[in-house]
PDB file of C-alpha atoms in Angstrom:
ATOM      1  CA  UNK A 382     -15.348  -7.978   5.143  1.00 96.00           C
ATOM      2  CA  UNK A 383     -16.980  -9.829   2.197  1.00 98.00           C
ATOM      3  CA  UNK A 384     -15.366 -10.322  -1.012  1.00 98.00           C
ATOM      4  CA  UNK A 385     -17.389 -10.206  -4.279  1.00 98.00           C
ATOM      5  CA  UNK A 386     -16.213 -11.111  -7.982  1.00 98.00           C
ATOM      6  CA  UNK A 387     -18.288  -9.912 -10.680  1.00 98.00           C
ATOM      7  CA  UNK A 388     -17.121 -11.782 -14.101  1.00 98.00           C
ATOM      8  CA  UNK A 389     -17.860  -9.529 -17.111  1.00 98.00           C
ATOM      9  CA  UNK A 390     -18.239 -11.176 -20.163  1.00 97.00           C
ATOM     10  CA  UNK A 391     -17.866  -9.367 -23.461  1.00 97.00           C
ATOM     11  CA  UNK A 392     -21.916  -7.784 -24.640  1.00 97.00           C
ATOM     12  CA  UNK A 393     -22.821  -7.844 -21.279  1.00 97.00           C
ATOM     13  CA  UNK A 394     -26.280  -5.731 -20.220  1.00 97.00           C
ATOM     14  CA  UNK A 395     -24.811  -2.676 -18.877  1.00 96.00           C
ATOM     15  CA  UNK A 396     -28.144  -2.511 -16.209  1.00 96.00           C
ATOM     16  CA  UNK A 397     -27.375  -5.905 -14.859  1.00 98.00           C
ATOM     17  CA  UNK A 398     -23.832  -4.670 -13.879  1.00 97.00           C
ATOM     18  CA  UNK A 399     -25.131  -1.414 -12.859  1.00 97.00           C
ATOM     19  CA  UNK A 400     -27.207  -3.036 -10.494  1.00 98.00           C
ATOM     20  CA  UNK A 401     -24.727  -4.687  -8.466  1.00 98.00           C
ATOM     21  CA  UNK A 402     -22.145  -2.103  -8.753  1.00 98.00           C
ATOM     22  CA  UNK A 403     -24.218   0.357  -7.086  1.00 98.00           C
ATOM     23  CA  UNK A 404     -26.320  -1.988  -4.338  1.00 98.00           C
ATOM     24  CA  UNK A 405     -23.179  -3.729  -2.991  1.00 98.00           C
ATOM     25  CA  UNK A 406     -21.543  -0.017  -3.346  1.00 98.00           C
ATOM     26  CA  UNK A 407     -24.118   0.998  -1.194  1.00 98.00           C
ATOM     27  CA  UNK A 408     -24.215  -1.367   0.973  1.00 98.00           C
ATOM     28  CA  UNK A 409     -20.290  -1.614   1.152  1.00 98.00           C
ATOM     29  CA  UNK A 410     -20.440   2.555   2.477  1.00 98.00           C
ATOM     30  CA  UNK A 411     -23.346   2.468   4.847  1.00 98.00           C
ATOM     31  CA  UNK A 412     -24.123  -1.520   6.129  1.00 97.00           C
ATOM     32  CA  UNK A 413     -23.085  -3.365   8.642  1.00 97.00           C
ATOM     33  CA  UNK A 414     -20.485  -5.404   7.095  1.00 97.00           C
ATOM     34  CA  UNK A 415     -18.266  -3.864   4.040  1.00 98.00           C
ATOM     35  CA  UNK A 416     -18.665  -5.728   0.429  1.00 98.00           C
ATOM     36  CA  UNK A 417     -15.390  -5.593  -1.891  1.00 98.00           C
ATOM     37  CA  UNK A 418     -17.092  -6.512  -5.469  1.00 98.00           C
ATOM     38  CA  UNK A 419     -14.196  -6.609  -7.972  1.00 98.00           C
ATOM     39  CA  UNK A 420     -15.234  -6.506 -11.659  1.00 98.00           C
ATOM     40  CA  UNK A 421     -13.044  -9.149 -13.626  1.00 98.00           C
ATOM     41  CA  UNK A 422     -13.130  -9.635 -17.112  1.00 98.00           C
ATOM     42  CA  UNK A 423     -11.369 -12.117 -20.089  1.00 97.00           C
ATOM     43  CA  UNK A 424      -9.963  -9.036 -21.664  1.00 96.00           C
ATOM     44  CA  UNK A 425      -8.560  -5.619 -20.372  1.00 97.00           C
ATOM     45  CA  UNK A 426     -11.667  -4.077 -22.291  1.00 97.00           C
ATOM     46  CA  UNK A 427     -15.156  -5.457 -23.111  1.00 95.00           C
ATOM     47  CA  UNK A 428     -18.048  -3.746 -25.333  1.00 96.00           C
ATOM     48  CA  UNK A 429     -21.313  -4.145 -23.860  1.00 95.00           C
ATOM     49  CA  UNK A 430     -24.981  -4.384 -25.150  1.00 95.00           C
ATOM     50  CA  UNK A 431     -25.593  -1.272 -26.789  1.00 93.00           C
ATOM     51  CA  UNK A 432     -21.455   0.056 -27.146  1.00 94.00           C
ATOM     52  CA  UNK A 433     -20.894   1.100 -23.700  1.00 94.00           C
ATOM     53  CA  UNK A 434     -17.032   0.301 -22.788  1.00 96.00           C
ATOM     54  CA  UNK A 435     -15.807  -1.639 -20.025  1.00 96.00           C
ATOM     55  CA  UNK A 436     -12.169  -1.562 -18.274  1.00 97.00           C
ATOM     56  CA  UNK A 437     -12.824  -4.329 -15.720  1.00 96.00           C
ATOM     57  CA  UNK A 438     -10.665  -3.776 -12.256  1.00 94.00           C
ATOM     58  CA  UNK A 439      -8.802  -7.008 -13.219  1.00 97.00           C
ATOM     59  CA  UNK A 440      -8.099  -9.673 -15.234  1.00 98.00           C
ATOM     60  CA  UNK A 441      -9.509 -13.035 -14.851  1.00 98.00           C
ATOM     61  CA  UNK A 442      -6.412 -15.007 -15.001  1.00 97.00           C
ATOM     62  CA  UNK A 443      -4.912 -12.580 -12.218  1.00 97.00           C
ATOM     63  CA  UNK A 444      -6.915 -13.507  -9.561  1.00 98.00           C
ATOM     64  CA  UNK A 445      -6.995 -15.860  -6.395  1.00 98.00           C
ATOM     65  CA  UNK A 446     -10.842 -17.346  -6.394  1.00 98.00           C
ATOM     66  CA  UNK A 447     -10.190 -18.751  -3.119  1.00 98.00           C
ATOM     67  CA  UNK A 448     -10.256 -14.966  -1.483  1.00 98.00           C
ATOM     68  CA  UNK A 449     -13.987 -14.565  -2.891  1.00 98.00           C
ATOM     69  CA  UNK A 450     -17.097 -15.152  -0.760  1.00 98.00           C
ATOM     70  CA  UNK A 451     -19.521 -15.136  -3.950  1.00 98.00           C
ATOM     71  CA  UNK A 452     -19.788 -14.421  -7.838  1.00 98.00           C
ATOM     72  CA  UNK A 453     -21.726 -12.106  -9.708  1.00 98.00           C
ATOM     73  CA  UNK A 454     -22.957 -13.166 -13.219  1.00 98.00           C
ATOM     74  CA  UNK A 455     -24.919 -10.143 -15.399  1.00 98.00           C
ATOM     75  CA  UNK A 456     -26.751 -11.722 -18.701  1.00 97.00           C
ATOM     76  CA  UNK A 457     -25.915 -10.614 -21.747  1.00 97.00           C
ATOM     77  CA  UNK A 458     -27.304 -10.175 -25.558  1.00 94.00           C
ATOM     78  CA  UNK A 459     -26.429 -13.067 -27.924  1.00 93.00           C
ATOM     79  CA  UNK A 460     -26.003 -10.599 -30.619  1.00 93.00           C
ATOM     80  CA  UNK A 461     -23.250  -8.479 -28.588  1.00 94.00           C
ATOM     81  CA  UNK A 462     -21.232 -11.863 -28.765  1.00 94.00           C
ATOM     82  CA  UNK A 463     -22.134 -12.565 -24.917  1.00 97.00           C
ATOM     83  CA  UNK A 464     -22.165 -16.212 -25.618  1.00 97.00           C
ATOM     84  CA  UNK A 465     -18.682 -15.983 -26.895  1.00 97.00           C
ATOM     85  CA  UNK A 466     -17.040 -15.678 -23.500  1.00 98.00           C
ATOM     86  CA  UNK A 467     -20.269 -16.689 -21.022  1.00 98.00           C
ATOM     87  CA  UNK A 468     -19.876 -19.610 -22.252  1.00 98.00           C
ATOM     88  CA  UNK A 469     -16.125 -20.128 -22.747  1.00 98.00           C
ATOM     89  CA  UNK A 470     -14.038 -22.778 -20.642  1.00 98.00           C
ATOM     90  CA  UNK A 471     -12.450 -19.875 -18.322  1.00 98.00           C
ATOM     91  CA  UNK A 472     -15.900 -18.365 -17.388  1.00 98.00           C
ATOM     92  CA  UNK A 473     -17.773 -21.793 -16.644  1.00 98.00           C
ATOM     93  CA  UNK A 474     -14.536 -22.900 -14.634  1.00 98.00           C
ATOM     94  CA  UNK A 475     -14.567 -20.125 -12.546  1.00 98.00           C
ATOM     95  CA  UNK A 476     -18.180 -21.045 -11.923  1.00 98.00           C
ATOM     96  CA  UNK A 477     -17.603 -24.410 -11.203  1.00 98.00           C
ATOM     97  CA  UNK A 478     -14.874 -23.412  -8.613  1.00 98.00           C
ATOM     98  CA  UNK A 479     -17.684 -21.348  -6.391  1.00 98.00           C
ATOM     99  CA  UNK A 480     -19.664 -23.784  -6.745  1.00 98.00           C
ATOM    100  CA  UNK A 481     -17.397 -26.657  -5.406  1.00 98.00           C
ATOM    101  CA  UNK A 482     -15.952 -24.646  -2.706  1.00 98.00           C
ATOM    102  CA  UNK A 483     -20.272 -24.344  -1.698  1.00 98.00           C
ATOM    103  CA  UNK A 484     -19.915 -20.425  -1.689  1.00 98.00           C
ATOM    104  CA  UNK A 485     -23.075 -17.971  -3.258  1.00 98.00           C
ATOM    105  CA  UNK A 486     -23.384 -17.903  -6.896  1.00 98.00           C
ATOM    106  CA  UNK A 487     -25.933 -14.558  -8.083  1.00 98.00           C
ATOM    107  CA  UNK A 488     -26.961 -15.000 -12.264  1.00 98.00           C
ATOM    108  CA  UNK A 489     -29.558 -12.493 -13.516  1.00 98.00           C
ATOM    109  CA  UNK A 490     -30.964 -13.038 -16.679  1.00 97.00           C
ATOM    110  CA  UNK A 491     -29.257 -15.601 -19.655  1.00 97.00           C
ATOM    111  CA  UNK A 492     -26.345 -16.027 -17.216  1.00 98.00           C
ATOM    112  CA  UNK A 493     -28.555 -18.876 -15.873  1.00 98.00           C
ATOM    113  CA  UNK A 494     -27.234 -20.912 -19.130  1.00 98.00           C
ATOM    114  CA  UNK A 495     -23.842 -20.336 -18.347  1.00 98.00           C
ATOM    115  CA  UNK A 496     -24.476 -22.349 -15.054  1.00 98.00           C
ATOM    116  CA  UNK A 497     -26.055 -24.810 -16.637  1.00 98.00           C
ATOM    117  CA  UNK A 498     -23.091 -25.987 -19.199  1.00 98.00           C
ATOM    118  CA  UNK A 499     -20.960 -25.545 -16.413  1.00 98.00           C
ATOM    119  CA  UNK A 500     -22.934 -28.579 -15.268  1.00 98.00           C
ATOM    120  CA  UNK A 501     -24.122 -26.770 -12.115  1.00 98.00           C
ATOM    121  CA  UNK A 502     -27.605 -26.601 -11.999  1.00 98.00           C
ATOM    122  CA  UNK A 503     -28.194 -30.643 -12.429  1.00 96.00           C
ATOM    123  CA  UNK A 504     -31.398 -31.259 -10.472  1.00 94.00           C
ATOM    124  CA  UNK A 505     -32.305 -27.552  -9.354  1.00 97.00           C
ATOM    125  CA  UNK A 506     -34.697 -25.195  -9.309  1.00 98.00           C
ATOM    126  CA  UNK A 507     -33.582 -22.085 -12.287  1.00 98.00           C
ATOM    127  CA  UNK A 508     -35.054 -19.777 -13.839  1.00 98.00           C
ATOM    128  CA  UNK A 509     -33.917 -17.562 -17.110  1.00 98.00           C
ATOM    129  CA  UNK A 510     -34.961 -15.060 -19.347  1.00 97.00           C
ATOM    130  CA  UNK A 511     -38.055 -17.241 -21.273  1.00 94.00           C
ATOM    131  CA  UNK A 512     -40.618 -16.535 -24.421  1.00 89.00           C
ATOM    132  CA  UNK A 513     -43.414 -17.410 -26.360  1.00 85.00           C
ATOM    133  CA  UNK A 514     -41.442 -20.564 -27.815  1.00 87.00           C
ATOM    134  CA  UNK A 515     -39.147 -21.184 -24.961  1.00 90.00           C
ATOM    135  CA  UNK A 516     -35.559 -21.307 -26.396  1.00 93.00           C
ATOM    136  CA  UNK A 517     -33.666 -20.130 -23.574  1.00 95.00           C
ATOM    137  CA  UNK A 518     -36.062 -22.331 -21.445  1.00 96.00           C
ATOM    138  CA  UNK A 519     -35.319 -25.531 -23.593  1.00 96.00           C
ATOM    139  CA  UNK A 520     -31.342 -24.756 -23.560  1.00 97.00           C
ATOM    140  CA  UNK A 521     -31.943 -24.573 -19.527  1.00 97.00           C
ATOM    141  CA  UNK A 522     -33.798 -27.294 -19.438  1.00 97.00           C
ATOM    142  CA  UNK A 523     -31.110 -29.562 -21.431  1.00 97.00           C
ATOM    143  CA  UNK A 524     -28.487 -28.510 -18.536  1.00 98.00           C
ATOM    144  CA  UNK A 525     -30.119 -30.831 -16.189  1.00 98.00           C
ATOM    145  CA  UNK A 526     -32.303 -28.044 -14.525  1.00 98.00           C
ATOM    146  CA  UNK A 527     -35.943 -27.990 -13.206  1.00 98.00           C
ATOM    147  CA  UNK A 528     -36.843 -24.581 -14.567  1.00 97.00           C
ATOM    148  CA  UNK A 529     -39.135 -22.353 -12.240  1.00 97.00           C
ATOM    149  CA  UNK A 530     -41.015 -19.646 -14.136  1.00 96.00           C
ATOM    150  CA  UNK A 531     -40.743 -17.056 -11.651  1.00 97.00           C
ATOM    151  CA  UNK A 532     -38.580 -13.615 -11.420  1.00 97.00           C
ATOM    152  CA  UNK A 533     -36.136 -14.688  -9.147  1.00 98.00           C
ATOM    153  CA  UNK A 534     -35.231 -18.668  -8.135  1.00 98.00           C
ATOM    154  CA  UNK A 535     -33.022 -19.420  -5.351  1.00 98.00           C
ATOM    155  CA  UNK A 536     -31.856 -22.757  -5.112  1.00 98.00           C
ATOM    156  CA  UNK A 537     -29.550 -23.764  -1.942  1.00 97.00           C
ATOM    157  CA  UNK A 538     -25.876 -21.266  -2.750  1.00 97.00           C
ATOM    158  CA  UNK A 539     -27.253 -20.112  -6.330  1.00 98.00           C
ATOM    159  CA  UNK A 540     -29.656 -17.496  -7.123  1.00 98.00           C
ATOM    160  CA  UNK A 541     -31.454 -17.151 -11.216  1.00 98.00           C
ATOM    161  CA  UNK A 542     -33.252 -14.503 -12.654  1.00 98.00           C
ATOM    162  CA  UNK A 543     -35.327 -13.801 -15.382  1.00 97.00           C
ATOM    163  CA  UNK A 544     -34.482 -10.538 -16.579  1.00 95.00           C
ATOM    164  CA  UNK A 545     -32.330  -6.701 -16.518  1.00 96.00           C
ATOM    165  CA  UNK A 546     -35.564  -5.782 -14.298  1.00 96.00           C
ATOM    166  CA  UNK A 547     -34.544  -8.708 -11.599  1.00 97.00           C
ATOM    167  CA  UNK A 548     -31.279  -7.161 -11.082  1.00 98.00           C
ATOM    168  CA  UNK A 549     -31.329  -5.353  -8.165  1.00 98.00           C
ATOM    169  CA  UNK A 550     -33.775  -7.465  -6.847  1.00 98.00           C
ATOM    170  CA  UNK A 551     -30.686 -10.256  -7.162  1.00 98.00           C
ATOM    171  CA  UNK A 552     -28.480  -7.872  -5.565  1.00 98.00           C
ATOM    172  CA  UNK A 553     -30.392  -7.410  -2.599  1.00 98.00           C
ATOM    173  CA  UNK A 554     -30.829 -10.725  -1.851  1.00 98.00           C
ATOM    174  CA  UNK A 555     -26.893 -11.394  -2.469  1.00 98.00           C
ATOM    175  CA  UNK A 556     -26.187  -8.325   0.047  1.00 98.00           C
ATOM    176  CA  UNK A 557     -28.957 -10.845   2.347  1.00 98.00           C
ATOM    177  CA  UNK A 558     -27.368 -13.757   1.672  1.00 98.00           C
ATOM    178  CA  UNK A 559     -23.463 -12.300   2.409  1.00 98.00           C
ATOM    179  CA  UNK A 560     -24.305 -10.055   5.828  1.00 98.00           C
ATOM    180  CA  UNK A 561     -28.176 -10.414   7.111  1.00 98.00           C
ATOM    181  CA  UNK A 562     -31.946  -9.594   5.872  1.00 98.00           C
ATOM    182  CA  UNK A 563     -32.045  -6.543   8.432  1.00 98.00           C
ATOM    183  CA  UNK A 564     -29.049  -4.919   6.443  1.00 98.00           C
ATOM    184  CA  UNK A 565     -30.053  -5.468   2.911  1.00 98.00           C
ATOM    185  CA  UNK A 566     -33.515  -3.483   4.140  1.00 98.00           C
ATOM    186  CA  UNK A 567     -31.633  -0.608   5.478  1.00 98.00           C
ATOM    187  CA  UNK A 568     -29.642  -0.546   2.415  1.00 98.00           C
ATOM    188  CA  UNK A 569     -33.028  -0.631   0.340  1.00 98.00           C
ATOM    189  CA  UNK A 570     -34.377   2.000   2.544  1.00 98.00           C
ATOM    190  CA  UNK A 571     -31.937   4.007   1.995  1.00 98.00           C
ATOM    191  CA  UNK A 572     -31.466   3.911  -1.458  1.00 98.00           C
ATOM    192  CA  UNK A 573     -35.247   4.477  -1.583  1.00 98.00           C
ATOM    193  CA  UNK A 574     -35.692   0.851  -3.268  1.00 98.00           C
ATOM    194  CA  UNK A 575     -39.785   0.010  -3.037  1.00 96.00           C
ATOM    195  CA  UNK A 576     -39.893  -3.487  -2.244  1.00 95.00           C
ATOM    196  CA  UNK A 577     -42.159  -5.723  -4.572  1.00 96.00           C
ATOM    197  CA  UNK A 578     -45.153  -6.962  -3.281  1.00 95.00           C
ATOM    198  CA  UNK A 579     -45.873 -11.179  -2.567  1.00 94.00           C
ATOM    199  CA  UNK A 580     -47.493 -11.857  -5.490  1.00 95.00           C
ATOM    200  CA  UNK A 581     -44.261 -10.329  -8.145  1.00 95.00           C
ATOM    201  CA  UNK A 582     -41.891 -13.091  -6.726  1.00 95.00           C
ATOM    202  CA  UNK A 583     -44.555 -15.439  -8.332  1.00 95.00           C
ATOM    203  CA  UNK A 584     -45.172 -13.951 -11.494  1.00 94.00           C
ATOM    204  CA  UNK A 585     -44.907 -15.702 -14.600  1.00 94.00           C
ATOM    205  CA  UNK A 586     -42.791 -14.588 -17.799  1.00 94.00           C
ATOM    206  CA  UNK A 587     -45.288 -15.421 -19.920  1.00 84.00           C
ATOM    207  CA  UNK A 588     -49.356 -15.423 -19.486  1.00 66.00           C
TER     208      UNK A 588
END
């Protein structure tokens, strides 16, 4: 069995959770390996983007890292105060511990950033959520990272996205990553996923 922590952080995008949640689910019920995912947060109780409430399975501070295979990261909006604990000493340790014990690391979106001040993405390829102007690309960029304007970047253990509509796009490839490429298929298949064609795994954010 794999073993997968998902760290909430308070304002987190409900459809990057949801996106997880339900493809490891899935893939926990009906592949060929089961997938624990835990949901831990900093708090018993977290608002996300847009008010919906979250009661994480467990605390943060509760847990053993060691008896995780990989971590989860959903972005989050700046204004819902997802900076506030994505970027917080407990969340970017935790991130730092995956990453020194070489086990999978899957961001979608602005959780990218949180990598990079955890001092993780120092001379590799990311991605993040980028605009006309580039602010999130320029605070990536700062980290140490070689930023990749594509959907979906995987570099070595650590997978970024660019966006909510990346998400279960990440989550297949973590389900990939954690059992085989045949299984995450038959879990697409049967979750009646399309898969995207060549040329969206090169598209860029902005024309």
């Amino acid at each position: 069995m794999k073993k997968v922590l998902m760290l909430l952080a308070n304002g987190i995008e409900p459809m990057e959770m949801a996106a997880f949640t339900d493809i490891l689910g899935w893939a926990d019920l009906l592949g060929e390996e089961n997938i624990q995912l835990v949901m831990a947060g900093l708090r018993p109780e977290i608002t996300s983007t847009f008010d919906v409430i979250i009661r994480p399975n467990k605390l943060l501070a509760d847990l053993d890292l060691d008896e995780f295979d990989a971590l989860a990261l959903p972005g989050g909006f700046e204004p819902s105060g997802f900076y506030d604990e994505a970027l917080s000493q407990p969340y970017l340790d935790t991130i730092k511990h995956f990453i020194n014990a070489e086990k999978l690391v899957a961001s979608v979106c602005v959780s990218s950033l949180s990598l990079g001040r955890a001092g993780v993405l120092n001379n590799r390829k990311a991605t993040i959520y980028h605009q006309v102007g580039g602010r999130r690309k320029q605070q990536l960029v700062e980290t140490g990272a070689e930023f990749i304007d594509r959907p979906i970047v995987r570099d070595g253990n650590v997978i970024t996205s660019s966006g909510p509509g990346t998400a279960s796009e990440v989550a297949f490839l973590l389900v990939e990553m954690l059992t085989s490429k045949s299984n995450a298929l038959t879990i697409r298949k049967v979750m009646r996923f399309p898969t995207p064609d060549a040329q969206w795994y090169h598209t860029a954010q902005v024309e």
